[in-house]
Short mmCIF file of C-alpha atoms in Angstrom, two decimals:
data_model
loop_
_atom_site.label_atom_id
_atom_site.label_comp_id
_atom_site.label_asym_id
_atom_site.label_seq_id
_atom_site.Cartn_x
_atom_site.Cartn_y
_atom_site.Cartn_z
CA SER A 1 7.82 1.79 -31.70
CA ALA A 2 9.96 -2.16 -30.19
CA GLN A 3 7.73 -4.96 -28.91
CA VAL A 4 10.56 -4.89 -25.77
CA LYS A 5 8.93 -8.92 -23.11
CA TYR A 6 10.06 -8.15 -19.55
CA PRO A 7 11.58 -11.43 -17.87
CA SER A 8 9.78 -11.04 -15.18
CA ASP A 9 9.57 -14.30 -14.16
CA GLY A 10 11.33 -15.55 -11.31
CA MET A 11 10.61 -11.45 -9.75
CA LEU A 12 8.26 -10.46 -6.42
CA MET A 13 6.64 -7.25 -6.94
CA ASP A 14 4.42 -7.46 -4.00
CA GLY A 15 5.00 -4.66 -1.07
CA LYS A 16 7.77 -2.86 -3.87
CA THR A 17 7.09 0.87 -4.26
CA GLU A 18 6.69 1.41 -8.31
CA LEU A 19 9.62 2.73 -9.00
CA ALA A 20 12.02 0.48 -7.69
CA ILE A 21 9.88 -2.07 -9.53
CA ALA A 22 10.42 -0.07 -13.00
CA TYR A 23 14.40 0.55 -12.50
CA GLU A 24 14.66 -3.14 -11.74
CA LEU A 25 12.53 -4.69 -14.62
CA LEU A 26 13.64 -1.80 -17.01
CA GLY A 27 17.17 -2.80 -16.00
CA MET A 28 16.98 -6.93 -16.01
CA CYS A 29 15.94 -5.86 -19.84
CA GLY A 30 19.14 -3.91 -20.29
CA LEU A 31 18.19 -0.75 -19.91
CA THR A 32 20.99 1.90 -17.29
CA ARG A 33 19.63 3.34 -14.53
CA GLU A 34 20.24 7.03 -16.12
CA GLN A 35 18.25 5.03 -18.68
CA VAL A 36 15.26 4.96 -16.34
CA THR A 37 15.71 7.44 -14.78
CA ALA A 38 15.41 9.68 -18.42
CA GLY A 39 12.01 7.52 -19.59
CA LEU A 40 10.62 8.11 -16.67
CA PRO A 41 7.61 10.37 -17.18
CA ARG A 42 7.18 9.16 -21.08
CA PHE A 43 6.60 5.21 -18.91
CA TRP A 44 4.64 6.80 -16.64
CA GLU A 45 2.59 7.90 -18.80
CA CYS A 46 2.20 4.72 -21.04
CA TYR A 47 1.49 2.78 -17.63
CA ASP A 48 -1.78 4.76 -17.05
CA ALA A 49 -3.03 4.38 -20.19
CA GLU A 50 -2.77 0.43 -19.91
CA LEU A 51 -3.84 0.19 -16.38
CA ALA A 52 -6.41 2.26 -17.43
CA HIS A 53 -7.62 0.09 -20.07
CA ARG A 54 -7.09 -3.45 -18.41
CA LEU A 55 -9.33 -2.41 -15.36
CA SER A 56 -12.95 -3.08 -14.11
CA PRO A 57 -15.04 -3.46 -11.49
CA ALA A 58 -15.88 -6.74 -13.04
CA GLY A 59 -12.23 -7.33 -12.37
CA THR A 60 -11.91 -6.64 -9.42
CA THR A 61 -12.69 -7.86 -5.27
CA VAL A 62 -13.36 -5.98 -1.72
CA TYR A 63 -12.57 -8.06 0.34
CA PRO A 64 -14.69 -8.34 3.15
CA GLY A 65 -14.90 -5.47 5.90
CA VAL A 66 -12.54 -2.49 3.94
CA ARG A 67 -16.30 -1.03 2.65
CA ASP A 68 -17.98 -1.10 6.52
CA LEU A 69 -13.97 -0.04 7.52
CA LEU A 70 -14.16 3.15 5.91
CA ASP A 71 -17.71 3.76 6.47
CA ALA A 72 -16.73 3.19 10.26
CA LEU A 73 -13.28 5.59 9.73
CA ARG A 74 -14.33 7.93 7.58
CA PRO A 75 -17.00 10.13 10.29
CA ARG A 76 -14.24 10.44 12.82
CA ALA A 77 -13.30 13.39 14.26
CA ASP A 78 -10.10 12.04 15.77
CA THR A 79 -8.51 10.23 12.03
CA VAL A 80 -7.12 11.21 9.52
CA LEU A 81 -7.40 8.47 6.74
CA GLY A 82 -4.51 8.30 4.30
CA LEU A 83 -3.44 5.77 1.65
CA LEU A 84 -0.25 4.46 1.93
CA THR A 85 1.74 2.35 -1.36
CA GLY A 86 3.49 1.81 -3.92
CA ASN A 87 1.23 2.40 -6.50
CA THR A 88 2.47 5.79 -8.67
CA ALA A 89 -0.96 8.21 -7.77
CA ASP A 90 -2.70 7.66 -10.64
CA SER A 91 -2.66 4.09 -10.74
CA ALA A 92 -3.34 4.40 -7.07
CA ARG A 93 -6.46 6.89 -7.45
CA ARG A 94 -7.56 4.33 -10.79
CA LYS A 95 -7.63 1.53 -8.64
CA LEU A 96 -9.41 2.38 -5.63
CA ALA A 97 -11.87 3.89 -8.05
CA VAL A 98 -12.41 1.13 -10.17
CA ALA A 99 -13.49 -0.66 -6.18
CA GLY A 100 -15.31 2.23 -4.93
CA LEU A 101 -12.63 3.38 -2.69
CA ASP A 102 -11.43 6.86 -3.39
CA GLY A 103 -11.98 9.56 -0.94
CA VAL A 104 -9.33 9.66 0.80
CA ALA A 105 -7.62 13.19 2.37
CA ILE A 106 -3.93 12.11 1.63
CA GLY A 107 -1.56 10.32 0.32
CA ALA A 108 2.13 9.16 -0.12
CA PHE A 109 2.57 6.84 -3.40
CA GLY A 110 5.05 5.28 -5.06
CA GLN A 111 7.04 7.71 -7.54
CA ARG A 112 8.61 9.03 -5.58
CA PRO A 113 11.04 6.80 -3.27
CA GLU A 114 12.32 3.74 -4.28
CA ALA A 115 12.51 2.34 -0.53
CA ARG A 116 8.78 1.60 0.45
CA GLU A 117 10.18 2.27 4.44
CA ALA A 118 10.74 5.72 3.12
CA LEU A 119 6.17 6.71 2.44
CA PRO A 120 5.24 6.68 6.22
CA ALA A 121 6.90 9.89 6.69
CA LEU A 122 6.02 11.04 3.42
CA ALA A 123 2.39 10.24 4.77
CA ILE A 124 2.86 11.89 7.82
CA ASP A 125 4.22 15.53 6.50
CA ALA A 126 1.20 14.88 4.60
CA ALA A 127 -0.74 14.89 6.97
CA GLU A 128 0.34 16.84 8.55
CA ALA A 129 0.24 19.47 5.84
CA HIS A 130 -3.07 18.55 5.53
CA CYS A 131 -4.47 19.08 9.34
CA GLY A 132 -2.74 21.36 11.73
CA ARG A 133 -0.70 18.69 14.04
CA ARG A 134 2.04 16.54 13.79
CA PHE A 135 0.90 12.31 14.77
CA THR A 136 3.76 10.53 15.49
CA GLY A 137 4.53 6.19 17.10
CA LYS A 138 2.03 4.62 17.68
CA ALA A 139 -1.04 7.88 16.83
CA VAL A 140 0.04 6.02 12.71
CA VAL A 141 -0.84 3.05 12.04
CA ILE A 142 -0.23 1.22 8.67
CA LEU A 143 -2.55 -1.43 7.75
CA GLY A 144 -1.61 -3.90 5.13
CA ASP A 145 -1.15 -7.64 3.01
CA THR A 146 2.69 -7.55 2.72
CA PRO A 147 5.64 -8.91 4.92
CA SER A 148 6.42 -4.37 3.89
CA ASP A 149 3.83 -3.35 4.61
CA VAL A 150 4.97 -4.89 8.10
CA ARG A 151 8.21 -3.52 7.73
CA CYS A 152 7.85 -0.30 6.66
CA GLY A 153 5.72 0.71 9.61
CA GLN A 154 8.01 -0.13 11.84
CA HIS A 155 10.71 1.66 10.55
CA LEU A 156 9.68 4.12 12.16
CA GLY A 157 7.86 3.08 14.88
CA VAL A 158 3.79 3.01 14.47
CA LYS A 159 1.33 0.96 14.88
CA THR A 160 0.80 -2.15 12.44
CA VAL A 161 -1.84 -4.49 11.40
CA ALA A 162 -1.73 -6.43 9.24
CA VAL A 163 -4.18 -8.83 6.95
CA ALA A 164 -4.23 -12.28 5.31
CA THR A 165 -6.28 -11.62 2.36
CA GLY A 166 -3.66 -11.20 -0.16
CA LEU A 167 -0.58 -13.25 -2.00
CA PHE A 168 0.85 -13.84 1.68
CA SER A 169 0.10 -15.95 3.78
CA ARG A 170 -0.86 -15.28 7.63
CA GLU A 171 1.99 -17.21 8.55
CA ALA A 172 4.27 -15.04 6.35
CA LEU A 173 2.81 -11.63 8.73
CA ALA A 174 3.27 -12.90 12.29
CA ALA A 175 7.01 -13.27 10.88
CA GLU A 176 7.31 -10.19 11.06
CA GLN A 177 5.73 -9.59 14.28
CA PRO A 178 2.53 -6.28 13.28
CA ASP A 179 0.25 -5.19 16.52
CA PHE A 180 -1.85 -6.52 15.37
CA LEU A 181 -2.90 -9.44 12.37
CA PHE A 182 -6.23 -10.48 10.91
CA ASP A 183 -7.55 -13.03 8.25
CA ASP A 184 -9.74 -10.37 6.98
CA PHE A 185 -11.40 -7.32 8.12
CA ALA A 186 -15.22 -9.45 7.80
CA ASP A 187 -15.29 -8.35 12.24
CA VAL A 188 -15.24 -4.53 11.43
CA PRO A 189 -15.78 -3.59 16.00
CA ALA A 190 -12.14 -6.05 17.01
CA VAL A 191 -10.42 -3.86 13.72
CA LEU A 192 -11.82 -0.45 15.27
CA ARG A 193 -10.82 -2.22 18.85
CA ALA A 194 -7.17 -2.74 17.73
CA LEU A 195 -7.12 0.73 15.94
CA TYR A 196 -8.82 2.38 19.23
CA GLY A 197 -8.61 -0.39 22.27
CA ASP A 198 -7.17 -2.35 24.80
CA VAL A 199 -7.03 -5.83 22.02
CA ALA A 200 -5.33 -8.06 23.31
CA PRO A 201 -1.53 -8.70 20.50
CA VAL A 202 -1.56 -10.87 17.90
CA GLY A 203 -1.24 -14.65 18.90
CA PRO A 204 -0.28 -17.62 17.29
CA ASP A 205 -3.02 -18.72 14.79
CA PRO A 206 -6.05 -19.98 15.57
CA ALA A 207 -6.47 -23.53 16.03
#
């Protein structure tokens, strides 16, 4: 087997689907799009095996409020929890399991669409198949920590909640004009009000 050095320096991967990353990264290595497409089944198999080797609870961080927020959302009869992510289904479930956060009802994953903007529609279709009703507009909420998360929600006209616990600053996320913006989810009641109640829209960064 050959060893390939991936020229990933300067390539921003955050917020992209893993399919888009695969095409971009392997294309930088000289492979054509057709070659990448043909090799995807084997690529995902190797990727999942490597991920399983590298992931560990000790190297995984669950940010403030996340567990409590999920605990508050899961029992609600008016809510269907889903995972919308650029990760493949296998890698997403593996990461959630390592963090102890698995158990979401539905998902839209990054091995199918190349464009992240296509994911919300897939998630809404999955929710309809799961519970027998159609969710539209601001009844759908996307929570995320990248500008791409905000944009993919805006693409479909759903509510967007941004959280600055990832690689992007509060200022970078605010520039995308999400419906709500939090530094983290430590204040679970405030997040719940943003999801379900009457909360002031995103304002300037507090002094």
